[in-house]
Amino acid sequence: MQQEQLENYKVAYKTFKFAATEDGLARETNFELDKNTVFVTGFQLGSDNKSKLNFRGSLGLRIGGDTLLENGTPCQLFVSSVGVAVEKRFFPLGEVKPGNYKVELNFQDEDNAIAPFEAGYTVYITFAYLLPKDNL
């Protein structure tokens, strides 16, 4: 998107979370984006226990009915360290149209000796998206 077009939009962020409460959990979670969303531009994964998310988790992601990540994509591809500037921790998606504004996340927890399950952990997914300035 060209710079003059970007001036018509405001970047917004929305975080969703869910708990991985059992070893081997397979979970489909649905979220809804703001109805004024023009484009989804990126996402960030996080957790209250990053090593578990990094070594145990995989996901699939659909936005507006379009598959962006196939089920089984390792979470470790998207978990960034604190050594990365906050604004750079987002995985860029380009300009994904929100379609029906639904986000479908398929999460799978899998056994891993490096990060035993022990207790549950929380998974956070934050989306960066564009809203029209005139609707704010």
PDB file of C-alpha atoms in Angstrom:
ATOM      1  CA  MET A   1       0.000   0.000   0.000  1.00  0.00           C
ATOM      2  CA  GLN A   2       1.366   3.390  -0.906  1.00  0.00           C
ATOM      3  CA  GLN A   3       2.217   5.955   1.782  1.00  0.00           C
ATOM      4  CA  GLU A   4      -0.580   8.381   0.793  1.00  0.00           C
ATOM      5  CA  GLN A   5      -3.106   5.551   1.113  1.00  0.00           C
ATOM      6  CA  LEU A   6      -1.751   4.612   4.544  1.00  0.00           C
ATOM      7  CA  GLU A   7      -2.517   8.133   5.782  1.00  0.00           C
ATOM      8  CA  ASN A   8      -6.219   7.228   5.524  1.00  0.00           C
ATOM      9  CA  TYR A   9      -5.854   4.396   8.044  1.00  0.00           C
ATOM     10  CA  LYS A  10      -5.006   3.879  11.681  1.00  0.00           C
ATOM     11  CA  VAL A  11      -3.134   0.784  12.866  1.00  0.00           C
ATOM     12  CA  ALA A  12      -4.970  -1.055  15.639  1.00  0.00           C
ATOM     13  CA  TYR A  13      -4.108  -4.152  17.658  1.00  0.00           C
ATOM     14  CA  LYS A  14      -6.308  -6.822  19.168  1.00  0.00           C
ATOM     15  CA  THR A  15      -5.116  -9.652  21.415  1.00  0.00           C
ATOM     16  CA  PHE A  16      -6.923 -12.927  21.918  1.00  0.00           C
ATOM     17  CA  LYS A  17      -5.911 -15.606  24.376  1.00  0.00           C
ATOM     18  CA  PHE A  18      -6.773 -19.149  25.321  1.00  0.00           C
ATOM     19  CA  ALA A  19      -5.441 -21.733  27.755  1.00  0.00           C
ATOM     20  CA  ALA A  20      -3.667 -24.970  26.880  1.00  0.00           C
ATOM     21  CA  THR A  21      -5.015 -26.884  29.850  1.00  0.00           C
ATOM     22  CA  GLU A  22      -4.147 -30.465  29.027  1.00  0.00           C
ATOM     23  CA  ASP A  23      -1.271 -32.430  27.555  1.00  0.00           C
ATOM     24  CA  GLY A  24      -1.919 -33.089  23.856  1.00  0.00           C
ATOM     25  CA  LEU A  25      -4.717 -30.535  23.616  1.00  0.00           C
ATOM     26  CA  ALA A  26      -6.186 -30.024  20.150  1.00  0.00           C
ATOM     27  CA  ARG A  27      -8.321 -26.919  20.080  1.00  0.00           C
ATOM     28  CA  GLU A  28     -10.155 -24.882  17.481  1.00  0.00           C
ATOM     29  CA  THR A  29     -10.687 -21.340  18.703  1.00  0.00           C
ATOM     30  CA  ASN A  30     -12.638 -18.658  16.865  1.00  0.00           C
ATOM     31  CA  PHE A  31     -12.272 -14.913  17.312  1.00  0.00           C
ATOM     32  CA  GLU A  32     -13.890 -11.935  15.663  1.00  0.00           C
ATOM     33  CA  LEU A  33     -12.098  -8.869  14.329  1.00  0.00           C
ATOM     34  CA  ASP A  34     -13.391  -5.316  14.535  1.00  0.00           C
ATOM     35  CA  LYS A  35     -16.155  -4.865  11.929  1.00  0.00           C
ATOM     36  CA  ASN A  36     -14.362  -1.778  10.531  1.00  0.00           C
ATOM     37  CA  THR A  37     -11.183  -3.731   9.735  1.00  0.00           C
ATOM     38  CA  VAL A  38      -9.941  -2.982   6.223  1.00  0.00           C
ATOM     39  CA  PHE A  39      -6.837  -5.216   6.184  1.00  0.00           C
ATOM     40  CA  VAL A  40      -5.095  -7.521   8.645  1.00  0.00           C
ATOM     41  CA  THR A  41      -1.394  -6.759   8.297  1.00  0.00           C
ATOM     42  CA  GLY A  42       0.339  -9.081  10.763  1.00  0.00           C
ATOM     43  CA  PHE A  43       0.211 -11.200  13.896  1.00  0.00           C
ATOM     44  CA  GLN A  44       2.355 -12.019  16.895  1.00  0.00           C
ATOM     45  CA  LEU A  45       2.366 -15.151  19.066  1.00  0.00           C
ATOM     46  CA  GLY A  46       3.171 -15.130  22.745  1.00  0.00           C
ATOM     47  CA  SER A  47       2.697 -17.138  25.893  1.00  0.00           C
ATOM     48  CA  ASP A  48       3.147 -16.995  29.626  1.00  0.00           C
ATOM     49  CA  ASN A  49       5.560 -19.896  29.022  1.00  0.00           C
ATOM     50  CA  LYS A  50       7.330 -19.304  25.697  1.00  0.00           C
ATOM     51  CA  SER A  51       9.395 -22.497  25.852  1.00  0.00           C
ATOM     52  CA  LYS A  52       6.239 -24.614  25.976  1.00  0.00           C
ATOM     53  CA  LEU A  53       4.665 -22.701  23.089  1.00  0.00           C
ATOM     54  CA  ASN A  54       7.946 -22.881  21.165  1.00  0.00           C
ATOM     55  CA  PHE A  55       8.590 -26.607  21.596  1.00  0.00           C
ATOM     56  CA  ARG A  56       5.077 -28.029  22.011  1.00  0.00           C
ATOM     57  CA  GLY A  57       2.748 -25.917  19.900  1.00  0.00           C
ATOM     58  CA  SER A  58       1.627 -25.979  16.287  1.00  0.00           C
ATOM     59  CA  LEU A  59      -1.171 -24.059  14.641  1.00  0.00           C
ATOM     60  CA  GLY A  60      -3.321 -23.418  11.612  1.00  0.00           C
ATOM     61  CA  LEU A  61      -4.748 -19.971  10.846  1.00  0.00           C
ATOM     62  CA  ARG A  62      -7.665 -18.814   8.714  1.00  0.00           C
ATOM     63  CA  ILE A  63      -8.901 -15.232   8.392  1.00  0.00           C
ATOM     64  CA  GLY A  64     -12.175 -14.472   6.657  1.00  0.00           C
ATOM     65  CA  GLY A  65     -12.317 -18.022   5.311  1.00  0.00           C
ATOM     66  CA  ASP A  66      -8.850 -17.855   3.707  1.00  0.00           C
ATOM     67  CA  THR A  67      -6.171 -20.251   4.952  1.00  0.00           C
ATOM     68  CA  LEU A  68      -2.995 -18.378   5.883  1.00  0.00           C
ATOM     69  CA  LEU A  69      -1.224 -21.195   7.756  1.00  0.00           C
ATOM     70  CA  GLU A  70      -1.920 -24.889   7.292  1.00  0.00           C
ATOM     71  CA  ASN A  71      -2.681 -26.932  10.419  1.00  0.00           C
ATOM     72  CA  GLY A  72       0.500 -28.265  11.986  1.00  0.00           C
ATOM     73  CA  THR A  73       2.651 -25.190  11.321  1.00  0.00           C
ATOM     74  CA  PRO A  74       5.179 -25.054  14.213  1.00  0.00           C
ATOM     75  CA  CYS A  75       4.634 -22.133  16.594  1.00  0.00           C
ATOM     76  CA  GLN A  76       8.405 -21.746  16.971  1.00  0.00           C
ATOM     77  CA  LEU A  77       8.438 -20.066  13.546  1.00  0.00           C
ATOM     78  CA  PHE A  78       6.520 -17.119  15.023  1.00  0.00           C
ATOM     79  CA  VAL A  79       7.688 -16.795  18.643  1.00  0.00           C
ATOM     80  CA  SER A  80      10.192 -13.951  18.935  1.00  0.00           C
ATOM     81  CA  SER A  81      12.600 -13.106  21.708  1.00  0.00           C
ATOM     82  CA  VAL A  82      12.742 -10.028  23.892  1.00  0.00           C
ATOM     83  CA  GLY A  83      15.863  -9.027  21.969  1.00  0.00           C
ATOM     84  CA  VAL A  84      13.614  -8.006  19.056  1.00  0.00           C
ATOM     85  CA  ALA A  85      11.978  -4.569  19.093  1.00  0.00           C
ATOM     86  CA  VAL A  86       8.255  -4.794  19.905  1.00  0.00           C
ATOM     87  CA  GLU A  87       7.083  -3.456  16.530  1.00  0.00           C
ATOM     88  CA  LYS A  88       9.312  -6.009  14.737  1.00  0.00           C
ATOM     89  CA  ARG A  89       7.834  -9.018  16.561  1.00  0.00           C
ATOM     90  CA  PHE A  90       4.852  -9.158  14.222  1.00  0.00           C
ATOM     91  CA  PHE A  91       4.838 -11.710  11.426  1.00  0.00           C
ATOM     92  CA  PRO A  92       3.844  -9.697   8.339  1.00  0.00           C
ATOM     93  CA  LEU A  93       0.786 -10.835   6.392  1.00  0.00           C
ATOM     94  CA  GLY A  94       0.701  -8.076   3.803  1.00  0.00           C
ATOM     95  CA  GLU A  95      -2.883  -6.911   3.226  1.00  0.00           C
ATOM     96  CA  VAL A  96      -5.274  -9.722   4.171  1.00  0.00           C
ATOM     97  CA  LYS A  97      -8.906  -8.781   3.608  1.00  0.00           C
ATOM     98  CA  PRO A  98     -10.934  -9.722   6.688  1.00  0.00           C
ATOM     99  CA  GLY A  99     -13.839 -11.277   4.727  1.00  0.00           C
ATOM    100  CA  ASN A 100     -16.408 -12.279   7.373  1.00  0.00           C
ATOM    101  CA  TYR A 101     -14.142 -10.873  10.160  1.00  0.00           C
ATOM    102  CA  LYS A 102     -13.694 -14.347  11.660  1.00  0.00           C
ATOM    103  CA  VAL A 103     -10.329 -15.673  12.756  1.00  0.00           C
ATOM    104  CA  GLU A 104     -10.096 -19.446  13.110  1.00  0.00           C
ATOM    105  CA  LEU A 105      -7.105 -20.778  15.009  1.00  0.00           C
ATOM    106  CA  ASN A 106      -6.406 -24.507  15.225  1.00  0.00           C
ATOM    107  CA  PHE A 107      -3.898 -25.136  17.995  1.00  0.00           C
ATOM    108  CA  GLN A 108      -2.214 -28.435  18.811  1.00  0.00           C
ATOM    109  CA  ASP A 109      -0.125 -29.150  21.904  1.00  0.00           C
ATOM    110  CA  GLU A 110       2.271 -32.054  21.320  1.00  0.00           C
ATOM    111  CA  ASP A 111       4.532 -33.928  23.712  1.00  0.00           C
ATOM    112  CA  ASN A 112       8.135 -32.741  23.775  1.00  0.00           C
ATOM    113  CA  ALA A 113      10.859 -33.900  26.179  1.00  0.00           C
ATOM    114  CA  ILE A 114      12.537 -30.461  26.102  1.00  0.00           C
ATOM    115  CA  ALA A 115       9.406 -28.796  27.514  1.00  0.00           C
ATOM    116  CA  PRO A 116       7.337 -31.216  29.626  1.00  0.00           C
ATOM    117  CA  PHE A 117       3.694 -30.210  30.007  1.00  0.00           C
ATOM    118  CA  GLU A 118       3.555 -30.210  33.854  1.00  0.00           C
ATOM    119  CA  ALA A 119       0.969 -27.424  34.183  1.00  0.00           C
ATOM    120  CA  GLY A 120      -1.009 -25.532  31.564  1.00  0.00           C
ATOM    121  CA  TYR A 121       0.049 -22.403  29.731  1.00  0.00           C
ATOM    122  CA  THR A 122      -1.697 -19.499  28.054  1.00  0.00           C
ATOM    123  CA  VAL A 123      -1.320 -18.691  24.358  1.00  0.00           C
ATOM    124  CA  TYR A 124      -1.723 -15.122  23.121  1.00  0.00           C
ATOM    125  CA  ILE A 125      -2.193 -14.072  19.525  1.00  0.00           C
ATOM    126  CA  THR A 126      -2.180 -10.377  18.662  1.00  0.00           C
ATOM    127  CA  PHE A 127      -3.303  -9.072  15.291  1.00  0.00           C
ATOM    128  CA  ALA A 128      -2.257  -5.788  13.693  1.00  0.00           C
ATOM    129  CA  TYR A 129      -4.918  -4.394  11.372  1.00  0.00           C
ATOM    130  CA  LEU A 130      -5.929  -1.207   9.615  1.00  0.00           C
ATOM    131  CA  LEU A 131      -9.045   0.844  10.389  1.00  0.00           C
ATOM    132  CA  PRO A 132     -10.257   3.790   8.316  1.00  0.00           C
ATOM    133  CA  LYS A 133      -9.495   7.067  10.110  1.00  0.00           C
ATOM    134  CA  ASP A 134     -12.878   8.545   9.228  1.00  0.00           C
ATOM    135  CA  ASN A 135     -14.712   5.802  11.200  1.00  0.00           C
ATOM    136  CA  LEU A 136     -12.870   6.468  14.460  1.00  0.00           C
TER     137      LEU A 136
END
